[in-house]
mmCIF file of C-alpha atoms and ligand atoms in Angstrom:
data_model
loop_
_atom_site.group_PDB
_atom_site.id
_atom_site.type_symbol
_atom_site.label_atom_id
_atom_site.label_comp_id
_atom_site.label_asym_id
_atom_site.label_seq_id
_atom_site.Cartn_x
_atom_site.Cartn_y
_atom_site.Cartn_z
ATOM 1 C CA UNK K 1 0.220 35.128 -8.587
ATOM 2 C CA UNK K 2 1.771 32.086 -6.993
ATOM 3 C CA UNK K 3 0.210 29.278 -9.210
ATOM 4 C CA UNK K 4 -0.443 31.007 -12.521
ATOM 5 C CA UNK K 5 -2.675 29.095 -14.693
ATOM 6 C CA UNK K 6 -0.609 27.438 -17.343
ATOM 7 C CA UNK K 7 -2.485 28.820 -20.303
ATOM 8 C CA UNK K 8 0.103 30.842 -22.202
ATOM 9 C CA UNK K 9 -1.096 33.968 -23.700
ATOM 10 C CA UNK K 10 -4.812 33.013 -22.984
ATOM 11 C CA UNK K 11 -6.216 34.924 -20.174
ATOM 12 C CA UNK K 12 -8.033 32.783 -17.396
ATOM 13 C CA UNK K 13 -11.391 34.778 -18.375
ATOM 14 C CA UNK K 14 -11.356 34.139 -21.785
ATOM 15 C CA UNK K 15 -10.402 30.231 -21.295
ATOM 16 C CA UNK K 16 -13.066 30.032 -18.611
ATOM 17 C CA UNK K 17 -15.606 31.505 -20.941
ATOM 18 C CA UNK K 18 -15.058 30.071 -24.519
ATOM 19 C CA UNK K 19 -13.130 26.983 -23.938
ATOM 20 C CA UNK K 20 -14.051 25.248 -20.397
ATOM 21 C CA UNK K 21 -16.673 22.740 -21.290
ATOM 22 C CA UNK K 22 -16.997 24.162 -24.735
ATOM 23 C CA UNK K 23 -13.889 24.105 -26.878
ATOM 24 C CA UNK K 24 -10.294 22.748 -27.291
ATOM 25 C CA UNK K 25 -7.457 24.920 -26.510
ATOM 26 C CA UNK K 26 -4.033 24.030 -27.600
ATOM 27 C CA UNK K 27 -1.429 26.010 -25.348
ATOM 28 C CA UNK K 28 2.066 25.916 -26.863
ATOM 29 C CA UNK K 29 4.615 26.066 -23.761
ATOM 30 C CA UNK K 30 2.097 26.109 -21.215
ATOM 31 C CA UNK K 31 4.864 24.915 -18.816
ATOM 32 C CA UNK K 32 7.995 26.083 -20.337
ATOM 33 C CA UNK K 33 11.217 23.941 -19.609
ATOM 34 C CA UNK K 34 8.804 21.527 -18.034
ATOM 35 C CA UNK K 35 10.574 18.368 -17.035
ATOM 36 C CA UNK K 36 8.598 15.121 -15.482
ATOM 37 C CA UNK K 37 9.267 14.890 -11.813
ATOM 38 C CA UNK K 38 9.261 11.116 -12.122
ATOM 39 C CA UNK K 39 11.335 9.075 -14.217
ATOM 40 C CA UNK K 40 10.518 5.899 -16.408
ATOM 41 C CA UNK K 41 12.547 3.912 -13.848
ATOM 42 C CA UNK K 42 10.033 5.398 -10.629
ATOM 43 C CA UNK K 43 6.769 4.982 -12.954
ATOM 44 C CA UNK K 44 7.867 1.026 -13.228
ATOM 45 C CA UNK K 45 8.649 0.638 -9.524
ATOM 46 C CA UNK K 46 5.151 2.224 -9.123
ATOM 47 C CA UNK K 47 3.490 0.016 -11.957
ATOM 48 C CA UNK K 48 5.223 -3.161 -10.158
ATOM 49 C CA UNK K 49 4.328 -2.146 -6.834
ATOM 50 C CA UNK K 50 1.765 -4.695 -4.990
ATOM 51 C CA UNK K 51 1.728 -3.251 -1.475
ATOM 52 C CA UNK K 52 0.648 0.173 -2.588
ATOM 53 C CA UNK K 53 -0.968 -0.452 -6.032
ATOM 54 C CA UNK K 54 -1.850 2.375 -8.438
ATOM 55 C CA UNK K 55 -4.564 2.004 -11.075
ATOM 56 C CA UNK K 56 -2.538 0.738 -13.995
ATOM 57 C CA UNK K 57 -3.004 -0.593 -17.340
ATOM 58 C CA UNK K 58 -0.827 -1.837 -20.185
ATOM 59 C CA UNK K 59 -2.001 -1.236 -23.853
ATOM 60 C CA UNK K 60 -0.521 -2.645 -26.801
ATOM 61 C CA UNK K 61 -1.230 -3.155 -30.428
ATOM 62 C CA UNK K 62 0.374 -6.087 -32.101
ATOM 63 C CA UNK K 63 -0.457 -6.839 -35.596
ATOM 64 C CA UNK K 64 -3.403 -4.561 -35.783
ATOM 65 C CA UNK K 65 -5.034 -6.257 -32.631
ATOM 66 C CA UNK K 66 -5.484 -4.095 -29.472
ATOM 67 C CA UNK K 67 -4.816 -5.817 -25.962
ATOM 68 C CA UNK K 68 -5.308 -4.657 -22.346
ATOM 69 C CA UNK K 69 -4.082 -5.723 -19.055
ATOM 70 C CA UNK K 70 -4.135 -4.589 -15.535
ATOM 71 C CA UNK K 71 -1.632 -4.098 -13.008
ATOM 72 C CA UNK K 72 0.239 -4.199 -10.539
ATOM 73 C CA UNK K 73 2.617 -5.974 -13.282
ATOM 74 C CA UNK K 74 5.314 -8.272 -12.747
ATOM 75 C CA UNK K 75 8.666 -7.115 -14.001
ATOM 76 C CA UNK K 76 8.590 -9.448 -17.080
ATOM 77 C CA UNK K 77 4.917 -8.112 -18.012
ATOM 78 C CA UNK K 78 5.982 -4.747 -19.312
ATOM 79 C CA UNK K 79 7.450 -5.336 -22.719
ATOM 80 C CA UNK K 80 10.445 -2.989 -22.360
ATOM 81 C CA UNK K 81 12.095 -4.756 -25.162
ATOM 82 C CA UNK K 82 9.500 -3.956 -27.549
ATOM 83 C CA UNK K 83 10.372 -0.666 -29.248
ATOM 84 C CA UNK K 84 6.907 0.173 -30.628
ATOM 85 C CA UNK K 85 3.275 0.237 -29.953
ATOM 86 C CA UNK K 86 2.669 -0.238 -26.402
ATOM 87 C CA UNK K 87 1.880 2.206 -23.331
ATOM 88 C CA UNK K 88 1.515 2.149 -19.696
ATOM 89 C CA UNK K 89 -1.199 4.193 -18.039
ATOM 90 C CA UNK K 90 -0.795 5.133 -14.204
ATOM 91 C CA UNK K 91 -3.877 6.481 -12.931
ATOM 92 C CA UNK K 92 -3.900 8.792 -9.601
ATOM 93 C CA UNK K 93 -0.316 9.666 -9.799
ATOM 94 C CA UNK K 94 -0.931 12.725 -7.530
ATOM 95 C CA UNK K 95 -1.481 10.319 -4.832
ATOM 96 C CA UNK K 96 1.540 8.863 -5.081
ATOM 97 C CA UNK K 97 3.992 12.141 -5.313
ATOM 98 C CA UNK K 98 4.066 15.259 -3.747
ATOM 99 C CA UNK K 99 5.684 16.760 -6.577
ATOM 100 C CA UNK K 100 2.980 15.677 -8.950
ATOM 101 C CA UNK K 101 0.266 17.137 -6.482
ATOM 102 C CA UNK K 102 1.793 20.366 -6.510
ATOM 103 C CA UNK K 103 1.633 20.523 -10.231
ATOM 104 C CA UNK K 104 -2.122 20.282 -9.701
ATOM 105 C CA UNK K 105 -1.994 23.451 -7.907
ATOM 106 C CA UNK K 106 -1.606 25.359 -11.131
ATOM 107 C CA UNK K 107 -5.091 24.189 -12.141
ATOM 108 C CA UNK K 108 -6.835 25.095 -8.894
ATOM 109 C CA UNK K 109 -8.708 27.898 -10.811
ATOM 110 C CA UNK K 110 -11.351 25.049 -11.109
ATOM 111 C CA UNK K 111 -12.982 24.015 -7.872
ATOM 112 C CA UNK K 112 -11.377 21.148 -6.028
ATOM 113 C CA UNK K 113 -14.576 19.426 -6.033
ATOM 114 C CA UNK K 114 -14.218 18.976 -9.863
ATOM 115 C CA UNK K 115 -10.622 17.540 -9.842
ATOM 116 C CA UNK K 116 -10.278 13.940 -10.518
ATOM 117 C CA UNK K 117 -6.624 12.832 -10.684
ATOM 118 C CA UNK K 118 -3.550 13.128 -12.620
ATOM 119 C CA UNK K 119 -2.875 10.015 -14.891
ATOM 120 C CA UNK K 120 0.556 9.502 -16.452
ATOM 121 C CA UNK K 121 1.059 7.714 -19.542
ATOM 122 C CA UNK K 122 4.428 6.301 -20.814
ATOM 123 C CA UNK K 123 4.445 5.197 -24.368
ATOM 124 C CA UNK K 124 7.127 4.032 -26.869
ATOM 125 C CA UNK K 125 6.838 4.996 -30.796
ATOM 126 C CA UNK K 126 3.489 4.614 -32.166
ATOM 127 C CA UNK K 127 1.967 3.801 -28.603
ATOM 128 C CA UNK K 128 -1.363 5.078 -27.651
ATOM 129 C CA UNK K 129 -4.822 4.210 -26.295
ATOM 130 C CA UNK K 130 -6.516 4.534 -29.769
ATOM 131 C CA UNK K 131 -9.207 7.038 -30.823
ATOM 132 C CA UNK K 132 -11.801 7.385 -28.237
ATOM 133 C CA UNK K 133 -13.985 9.989 -26.157
ATOM 134 C CA UNK K 134 -13.856 10.814 -22.597
ATOM 135 C CA UNK K 135 -16.625 11.892 -20.576
ATOM 136 C CA UNK K 136 -14.304 14.326 -18.318
ATOM 137 C CA UNK K 137 -12.579 17.512 -19.026
ATOM 138 C CA UNK K 138 -8.943 16.924 -19.613
ATOM 139 C CA UNK K 139 -5.535 19.037 -19.820
ATOM 140 C CA UNK K 140 -3.186 16.689 -21.664
ATOM 141 C CA UNK K 141 0.302 18.024 -20.740
ATOM 142 C CA UNK K 142 3.176 16.754 -22.716
ATOM 143 C CA UNK K 143 5.927 15.978 -20.190
ATOM 144 C CA UNK K 144 8.474 14.047 -22.144
ATOM 145 C CA UNK K 145 9.330 13.470 -25.907
ATOM 146 C CA UNK K 146 6.783 14.211 -28.743
ATOM 147 C CA UNK K 147 3.029 13.035 -29.140
ATOM 148 C CA UNK K 148 0.956 13.605 -32.218
ATOM 149 C CA UNK K 149 -2.403 14.510 -31.086
ATOM 150 C CA UNK K 150 -5.619 14.406 -33.624
ATOM 151 C CA UNK K 151 -9.135 15.758 -32.355
ATOM 152 C CA UNK K 152 -12.342 16.600 -33.289
ATOM 153 C CA UNK K 153 -16.327 16.915 -32.618
ATOM 154 C CA UNK K 154 -17.889 14.231 -34.393
ATOM 155 C CA UNK K 155 -21.677 13.205 -34.577
ATOM 156 C CA UNK K 156 -21.284 9.373 -34.809
ATOM 157 C CA UNK K 157 -19.493 8.015 -31.635
ATOM 158 C CA UNK K 158 -20.367 4.444 -32.121
ATOM 159 C CA UNK K 159 -17.842 1.924 -30.368
ATOM 160 C CA UNK K 160 -15.846 -0.711 -32.260
ATOM 161 C CA UNK K 161 -17.007 -4.367 -31.505
ATOM 162 C CA UNK K 162 -14.773 -6.939 -29.969
ATOM 163 C CA UNK K 163 -11.865 -5.010 -28.796
ATOM 164 C CA UNK K 164 -10.805 -4.589 -25.043
ATOM 165 C CA UNK K 165 -10.866 -0.938 -25.216
ATOM 166 C CA UNK K 166 -13.868 1.610 -25.846
ATOM 167 C CA UNK K 167 -12.447 2.621 -29.234
ATOM 168 C CA UNK K 168 -14.612 4.683 -31.865
ATOM 169 C CA UNK K 169 -15.422 3.018 -34.998
ATOM 170 C CA UNK K 170 -15.224 6.175 -37.121
ATOM 171 C CA UNK K 171 -12.633 8.779 -36.374
ATOM 172 C CA UNK K 172 -12.906 12.011 -38.345
ATOM 173 C CA UNK K 173 -10.616 14.607 -36.596
ATOM 174 C CA UNK K 174 -10.600 18.326 -37.517
ATOM 175 C CA UNK K 175 -7.474 19.554 -35.705
ATOM 176 C CA UNK K 176 -4.095 17.906 -34.955
ATOM 177 C CA UNK K 177 -0.800 19.041 -33.423
ATOM 178 C CA UNK K 178 2.599 17.479 -32.591
ATOM 179 C CA UNK K 179 2.910 18.434 -28.837
ATOM 180 C CA UNK K 180 6.677 18.860 -27.467
ATOM 181 C CA UNK K 181 7.460 18.949 -23.629
ATOM 182 C CA UNK K 182 5.585 21.824 -21.878
ATOM 183 C CA UNK K 183 2.942 21.972 -24.629
ATOM 184 C CA UNK K 184 -0.719 21.280 -23.621
ATOM 185 C CA UNK K 185 -3.962 20.564 -25.179
ATOM 186 C CA UNK K 186 -7.398 21.072 -23.211
ATOM 187 C CA UNK K 187 -10.054 18.735 -24.470
ATOM 188 C CA UNK K 188 -13.539 19.333 -23.020
ATOM 189 C CA UNK K 189 -15.858 16.023 -22.477
ATOM 190 C CA UNK K 190 -16.951 14.311 -25.537
ATOM 191 C CA UNK K 191 -14.355 15.499 -28.051
ATOM 192 C CA UNK K 192 -13.000 12.393 -30.077
ATOM 193 C CA UNK K 193 -9.143 12.228 -29.621
ATOM 194 C CA UNK K 194 -6.224 10.418 -30.387
ATOM 195 C CA UNK K 195 -2.530 10.649 -29.442
ATOM 196 C CA UNK K 196 0.246 8.814 -30.986
ATOM 197 C CA UNK K 197 3.510 8.491 -29.532
ATOM 198 C CA UNK K 198 6.448 10.004 -31.646
ATOM 199 C CA UNK K 199 9.357 7.857 -30.445
ATOM 200 C CA UNK K 200 9.440 7.504 -26.327
ATOM 201 C CA UNK K 201 7.076 9.991 -24.503
ATOM 202 C CA UNK K 202 5.282 10.743 -21.508
ATOM 203 C CA UNK K 203 1.939 12.477 -21.096
ATOM 204 C CA UNK K 204 0.354 13.841 -18.048
ATOM 205 C CA UNK K 205 -3.562 14.036 -18.207
ATOM 206 C CA UNK K 206 -5.072 16.189 -15.539
ATOM 207 C CA UNK K 207 -8.770 14.831 -15.483
ATOM 208 C CA UNK K 208 -11.637 16.670 -14.056
ATOM 209 C CA UNK K 209 -14.711 14.530 -12.801
ATOM 210 C CA UNK K 210 -18.236 15.411 -12.988
ATOM 211 C CA UNK K 211 -20.744 13.079 -11.140
ATOM 212 C CA UNK K 212 -23.694 11.754 -12.995
ATOM 213 C CA UNK K 213 -27.062 11.897 -11.649
ATOM 214 C CA UNK K 214 -27.287 8.391 -10.989
ATOM 215 C CA UNK K 215 -23.906 8.334 -9.564
ATOM 216 C CA UNK K 216 -25.087 10.896 -6.995
ATOM 217 C CA UNK K 217 -28.338 9.192 -6.231
ATOM 218 C CA UNK K 218 -26.983 6.043 -5.912
ATOM 219 C CA UNK K 219 -24.499 6.831 -3.414
ATOM 220 C CA UNK K 220 -27.147 9.125 -1.581
ATOM 221 C CA UNK K 221 -29.508 6.333 -1.098
ATOM 222 C CA UNK K 222 -26.693 3.820 -0.137
ATOM 223 C CA UNK K 223 -25.814 6.652 2.364
ATOM 224 C CA UNK K 224 -29.473 7.003 3.567
ATOM 225 C CA UNK K 225 -29.642 3.236 3.744
ATOM 226 C CA UNK K 226 -26.649 3.117 6.133
ATOM 227 C CA UNK K 227 -27.679 6.131 8.203
ATOM 228 C CA UNK K 228 -29.954 5.397 11.318
ATOM 229 C CA UNK K 229 -33.383 6.539 10.713
ATOM 230 C CA UNK K 230 -33.764 9.719 12.816
ATOM 231 C CA UNK K 231 -37.029 10.555 14.590
ATOM 232 C CA UNK K 232 -40.137 7.676 15.014
ATOM 233 C CA UNK K 233 -39.922 4.730 12.681
ATOM 234 C CA UNK K 234 -43.430 3.632 12.080
ATOM 235 C CA UNK K 235 -44.276 0.069 11.125
ATOM 236 C CA UNK K 236 -47.015 -1.068 9.063
ATOM 237 C CA UNK K 237 -50.024 -2.238 10.881
ATOM 238 C CA UNK K 238 -53.550 -3.514 9.690
ATOM 239 C CA UNK K 239 -55.586 -3.994 12.872
ATOM 240 C CA UNK K 240 -59.390 -4.650 11.668
ATOM 241 C CA UNK K 241 -58.536 -5.886 8.190
ATOM 242 C CA UNK K 242 -61.024 -7.931 6.406
ATOM 243 C CA UNK K 243 -60.024 -11.636 5.531
ATOM 244 C CA UNK K 244 -59.145 -11.931 1.925
ATOM 245 C CA UNK K 245 -60.202 -14.416 -0.711
ATOM 246 C CA UNK K 246 -57.227 -13.478 -3.214
ATOM 247 C CA UNK K 247 -53.836 -13.902 -0.798
ATOM 248 C CA UNK K 248 -51.494 -13.128 -3.468
ATOM 249 C CA UNK K 249 -53.124 -9.746 -4.205
ATOM 250 C CA UNK K 250 -51.225 -6.510 -2.297
ATOM 251 C CA UNK K 251 -53.624 -5.251 -0.119
ATOM 252 C CA UNK K 252 -54.945 -1.456 -0.894
ATOM 253 C CA UNK K 253 -54.099 -0.315 2.578
ATOM 254 C CA UNK K 254 -50.633 -1.513 2.555
ATOM 255 C CA UNK K 255 -50.010 -0.301 -1.051
ATOM 256 C CA UNK K 256 -51.371 3.018 -0.038
ATOM 257 C CA UNK K 257 -49.610 3.469 3.213
ATOM 258 C CA UNK K 258 -45.863 2.384 1.536
ATOM 259 C CA UNK K 259 -46.165 4.548 -1.465
ATOM 260 C CA UNK K 260 -46.819 7.510 0.991
ATOM 261 C CA UNK K 261 -43.976 6.486 3.148
ATOM 262 C CA UNK K 262 -41.719 6.786 -0.078
ATOM 263 C CA UNK K 263 -43.415 9.958 -1.538
ATOM 264 C CA UNK K 264 -43.460 11.995 1.813
ATOM 265 C CA UNK K 265 -39.902 11.371 2.309
ATOM 266 C CA UNK K 266 -38.215 14.708 2.364
ATOM 267 C CA UNK K 267 -34.547 14.719 3.455
ATOM 268 C CA UNK K 268 -33.879 17.863 5.252
ATOM 269 C CA UNK K 269 -31.508 20.559 3.336
ATOM 270 C CA UNK K 270 -28.776 20.106 5.616
ATOM 271 C CA UNK K 271 -28.626 16.277 5.354
ATOM 272 C CA UNK K 272 -28.427 17.060 1.657
ATOM 273 C CA UNK K 273 -25.798 19.575 1.932
ATOM 274 C CA UNK K 274 -23.558 17.669 4.245
ATOM 275 C CA UNK K 275 -23.994 14.592 2.114
ATOM 276 C CA UNK K 276 -22.906 16.214 -1.080
ATOM 277 C CA UNK K 277 -19.744 17.343 0.906
ATOM 278 C CA UNK K 278 -18.898 14.229 2.111
ATOM 279 C CA UNK K 279 -19.518 12.659 -1.160
ATOM 280 C CA UNK K 280 -17.103 15.129 -3.085
ATOM 281 C CA UNK K 281 -14.352 14.814 -0.544
ATOM 282 C CA UNK K 282 -14.541 10.960 -0.197
ATOM 283 C CA UNK K 283 -11.233 9.674 -1.270
ATOM 284 C CA UNK K 284 -10.947 6.903 -3.816
ATOM 285 C CA UNK K 285 -11.222 3.089 -2.334
ATOM 286 C CA UNK K 286 -7.682 2.588 -2.787
ATOM 287 C CA UNK K 287 -6.295 5.527 -0.819
ATOM 288 C CA UNK K 288 -4.443 4.830 2.162
ATOM 289 C CA UNK K 289 -3.138 7.469 4.618
ATOM 290 C CA UNK K 290 0.311 7.063 6.197
ATOM 291 C CA UNK K 291 0.746 7.692 9.743
ATOM 292 C CA UNK K 292 3.622 9.405 11.009
ATOM 293 C CA UNK K 293 6.449 7.013 12.540
ATOM 294 C CA UNK K 294 6.493 8.585 15.920
ATOM 295 C CA UNK K 295 3.005 9.274 17.484
ATOM 296 C CA UNK K 296 3.139 12.378 19.300
ATOM 297 C CA UNK K 297 1.513 13.908 22.333
ATOM 298 C CA UNK K 298 -0.833 16.988 21.826
ATOM 299 C CA UNK K 299 1.752 19.308 23.633
ATOM 300 C CA UNK K 300 4.585 18.256 21.334
ATOM 301 C CA UNK K 301 2.307 18.733 18.292
ATOM 302 C CA UNK K 302 1.040 22.105 19.443
ATOM 303 C CA UNK K 303 5.046 23.017 19.721
ATOM 304 C CA UNK K 304 5.840 21.753 16.274
ATOM 305 C CA UNK K 305 2.647 23.157 14.486
ATOM 306 C CA UNK K 306 3.706 26.876 16.070
ATOM 307 C CA UNK K 307 7.112 26.059 14.711
ATOM 308 C CA UNK K 308 6.713 24.464 11.059
ATOM 309 C CA UNK K 309 3.017 25.061 10.096
ATOM 310 C CA UNK K 310 0.716 22.366 8.584
ATOM 311 C CA UNK K 311 -0.151 21.426 5.176
ATOM 312 C CA UNK K 312 -2.750 18.915 3.735
ATOM 313 C CA UNK K 313 -1.385 15.232 3.071
ATOM 314 C CA UNK K 314 -1.366 14.990 -0.873
ATOM 315 C CA UNK K 315 -4.170 12.519 -0.752
ATOM 316 C CA UNK K 316 -6.320 14.578 1.342
ATOM 317 C CA UNK K 317 -9.518 15.975 0.038
ATOM 318 C CA UNK K 318 -10.878 19.003 1.661
ATOM 319 C CA UNK K 319 -13.788 21.349 1.365
ATOM 320 C CA UNK K 320 -16.168 23.582 2.675
ATOM 321 C CA UNK K 321 -19.719 25.243 2.493
ATOM 322 C CA UNK K 322 -21.468 27.487 4.690
ATOM 323 C CA UNK K 323 -20.931 26.439 8.374
ATOM 324 C CA UNK K 324 -19.869 22.855 7.326
ATOM 325 C CA UNK K 325 -16.333 21.810 6.610
ATOM 326 C CA UNK K 326 -15.444 18.467 5.032
ATOM 327 C CA UNK K 327 -12.232 16.522 5.287
ATOM 328 C CA UNK K 328 -11.784 12.864 3.427
ATOM 329 C CA UNK K 329 -15.481 12.230 3.489
ATOM 330 C CA UNK K 330 -16.230 13.401 6.816
ATOM 331 C CA UNK K 331 -18.153 16.385 8.006
ATOM 332 C CA UNK K 332 -17.590 18.394 11.126
ATOM 333 C CA UNK K 333 -19.277 21.743 11.779
ATOM 334 C CA UNK K 334 -16.279 23.820 13.169
ATOM 335 C CA UNK K 335 -16.638 26.698 15.685
ATOM 336 C CA UNK K 336 -17.215 29.950 13.745
ATOM 337 C CA UNK K 337 -13.840 31.139 15.121
ATOM 338 C CA UNK K 338 -11.937 28.344 13.315
ATOM 339 C CA UNK K 339 -13.654 28.981 9.972
ATOM 340 C CA UNK K 340 -10.912 31.160 8.884
ATOM 341 C CA UNK K 341 -8.129 29.133 9.664
ATOM 342 C CA UNK K 342 -10.039 25.848 8.206
ATOM 343 C CA UNK K 343 -10.958 27.627 5.147
ATOM 344 C CA UNK K 344 -7.267 28.809 4.634
ATOM 345 C CA UNK K 345 -6.211 25.227 5.268
ATOM 346 C CA UNK K 346 -8.456 24.124 2.600
ATOM 347 C CA UNK K 347 -7.959 26.799 -0.098
ATOM 348 C CA UNK K 348 -4.210 26.608 0.309
ATOM 349 C CA UNK K 349 -3.770 23.307 1.291
ATOM 350 C CA UNK K 350 -1.115 24.723 3.914
ATOM 351 C CA UNK K 351 -0.898 26.934 6.872
ATOM 352 C CA UNK K 352 2.159 29.146 8.012
ATOM 353 C CA UNK K 353 2.540 29.261 11.637
ATOM 354 C CA UNK K 354 1.571 33.036 11.330
ATOM 355 C CA UNK K 355 -1.734 32.345 9.695
ATOM 356 C CA UNK K 356 -3.307 30.457 12.588
ATOM 357 C CA UNK K 357 -1.350 32.255 15.606
ATOM 358 C CA UNK K 358 -4.369 33.654 16.925
ATOM 359 C CA UNK K 359 -5.889 30.285 17.265
ATOM 360 C CA UNK K 360 -3.144 28.637 18.631
ATOM 361 C CA UNK K 361 -4.389 28.561 22.347
ATOM 362 C CA UNK K 362 -7.451 27.061 21.244
ATOM 363 C CA UNK K 363 -7.436 23.560 23.034
ATOM 364 C CA UNK K 364 -10.555 22.076 20.899
ATOM 365 C CA UNK K 365 -9.033 23.187 17.532
ATOM 366 C CA UNK K 366 -5.442 21.853 18.183
ATOM 367 C CA UNK K 367 -7.136 18.448 19.408
ATOM 368 C CA UNK K 368 -8.974 18.232 16.092
ATOM 369 C CA UNK K 369 -5.866 19.199 14.197
ATOM 370 C CA UNK K 370 -4.015 16.387 16.231
ATOM 371 C CA UNK K 371 -6.505 13.980 15.379
ATOM 372 C CA UNK K 372 -6.183 14.695 11.643
ATOM 373 C CA UNK K 373 -2.527 14.540 12.139
ATOM 374 C CA UNK K 374 -2.418 11.292 13.475
ATOM 375 C CA UNK K 375 -4.653 9.866 10.806
ATOM 376 C CA UNK K 376 -2.183 11.165 8.005
ATOM 377 C CA UNK K 377 -4.667 13.632 6.625
ATOM 378 C CA UNK K 378 -2.012 16.734 7.536
ATOM 379 C CA UNK K 379 1.378 16.973 8.001
ATOM 380 C CA UNK K 380 3.917 19.136 9.578
ATOM 381 C CA UNK K 381 5.645 21.975 7.505
ATOM 382 C CA UNK K 382 3.683 24.300 5.034
ATOM 383 C CA UNK K 383 5.729 22.827 2.344
ATOM 384 C CA UNK K 384 6.593 19.052 1.331
ATOM 385 C CA UNK K 385 10.034 17.801 2.102
ATOM 386 C CA UNK K 386 11.723 15.688 -0.754
ATOM 387 C CA UNK K 387 10.379 12.673 0.758
ATOM 388 C CA UNK K 388 8.098 12.086 3.659
ATOM 389 C CA UNK K 389 7.012 8.737 3.046
ATOM 390 C CA UNK K 390 6.845 6.632 6.356
ATOM 391 C CA UNK K 391 6.452 2.865 6.366
ATOM 392 C CA UNK K 392 3.600 2.396 8.870
ATOM 393 C CA UNK K 393 0.171 2.597 6.816
ATOM 394 C CA UNK K 394 -3.532 2.238 8.298
ATOM 395 C CA UNK K 395 -6.603 2.195 6.707
ATOM 396 C CA UNK K 396 -8.584 5.537 5.944
ATOM 397 C CA UNK K 397 -10.513 5.023 9.144
HETATM 398 C C1 SIN M 1 -2.564 8.904 -23.225
HETATM 399 O O1 SIN M 1 -2.018 9.647 -22.399
HETATM 400 O O2 SIN M 1 -2.055 8.049 -23.742
HETATM 401 C C2 SIN M 1 -4.227 9.162 -23.234
HETATM 402 C C3 SIN M 1 -4.647 10.174 -22.626
HETATM 403 C C4 SIN M 1 -6.235 10.761 -22.971
HETATM 404 O O3 SIN M 1 -6.419 10.465 -24.199
HETATM 405 O O4 SIN M 1 -7.061 11.052 -22.278
HETATM 406 CO CO1 CO M 2 -8.649 10.463 -23.519
#
């Protein structure tokens, strides 16, 4: 299998039925001989970069007091000279580096719609974020150095007061382990945990999101509010209404009619399904796509595609369901003949030329792919080159 799940001796079936969302799993040498594709130097560059800022945090513990600062950081704000008790956390590193994005392919036994991001933490001796809970599933992969993890399920999850982080007041771990490079700990949501660096170390957290009902409905209602109302848009009318002697009272007829509009509002199944696909593929607000340095004609695009193939940009989110295809928060209903090609692109995140040769002469499909290419959503070459970063940037749309 091309992307073998990094679960050691545990079978995927066993993991999914016994551990996923249920109980932790420690995997020794999940990724044997693993080396971080990013050096500390590169992490610092990302943490300092104001042009393409990563979500970054610096957490310190000095004389028992916790402090939290948000990046981007000036060079002197990261306490490289301090040898103990600080950690730098960089969120969304899969959006910044192709090698990190490729690492996520090892975890695609879980649907992309559940994937959140890969966070990297760099810590010096004693550094960590303190005992806490996450509401997401997380795979904690030790990338460099050693970290002492303790974890457990506890009834009392009260948070400490007056600290800038969500730290647990009580922490009573039931298990512990020292993780070495290549080892990995899976934790389901709601398990208390604390990882303390033993000397300098780097940990990769592969996090999975699960929207809450409130989040989904909030986004759905905002989406509805932004969409033009389809069909007629009746306005309340009250011809023949009697004069009132209590002008502040909301009239019965008005109350009835407005309630009815809300109670009888039934979005159709297609609107709901399309919204869900757009919602789940919407890139995070800080995501920018890089356009190519040299825009090319449709004809040149067709020739290059036939030679090199295509791949999804590391930042692109793709999904499909039924007849609909979703890319970066947009929905299209592809012609039925395109579906196998687009589904393959989404499932593999790449297409070798032979995989869509039968559709190469379809001008409408080429137009669509050309548009995505120009937006920076897809790129040439079924495999990423070592560096494909171009200087021109433009907003998502
Ligand atoms: C860390 O890497 O320091 C924290 C990751 C986590 O606890 O989720
Ligand atoms: Co955590």
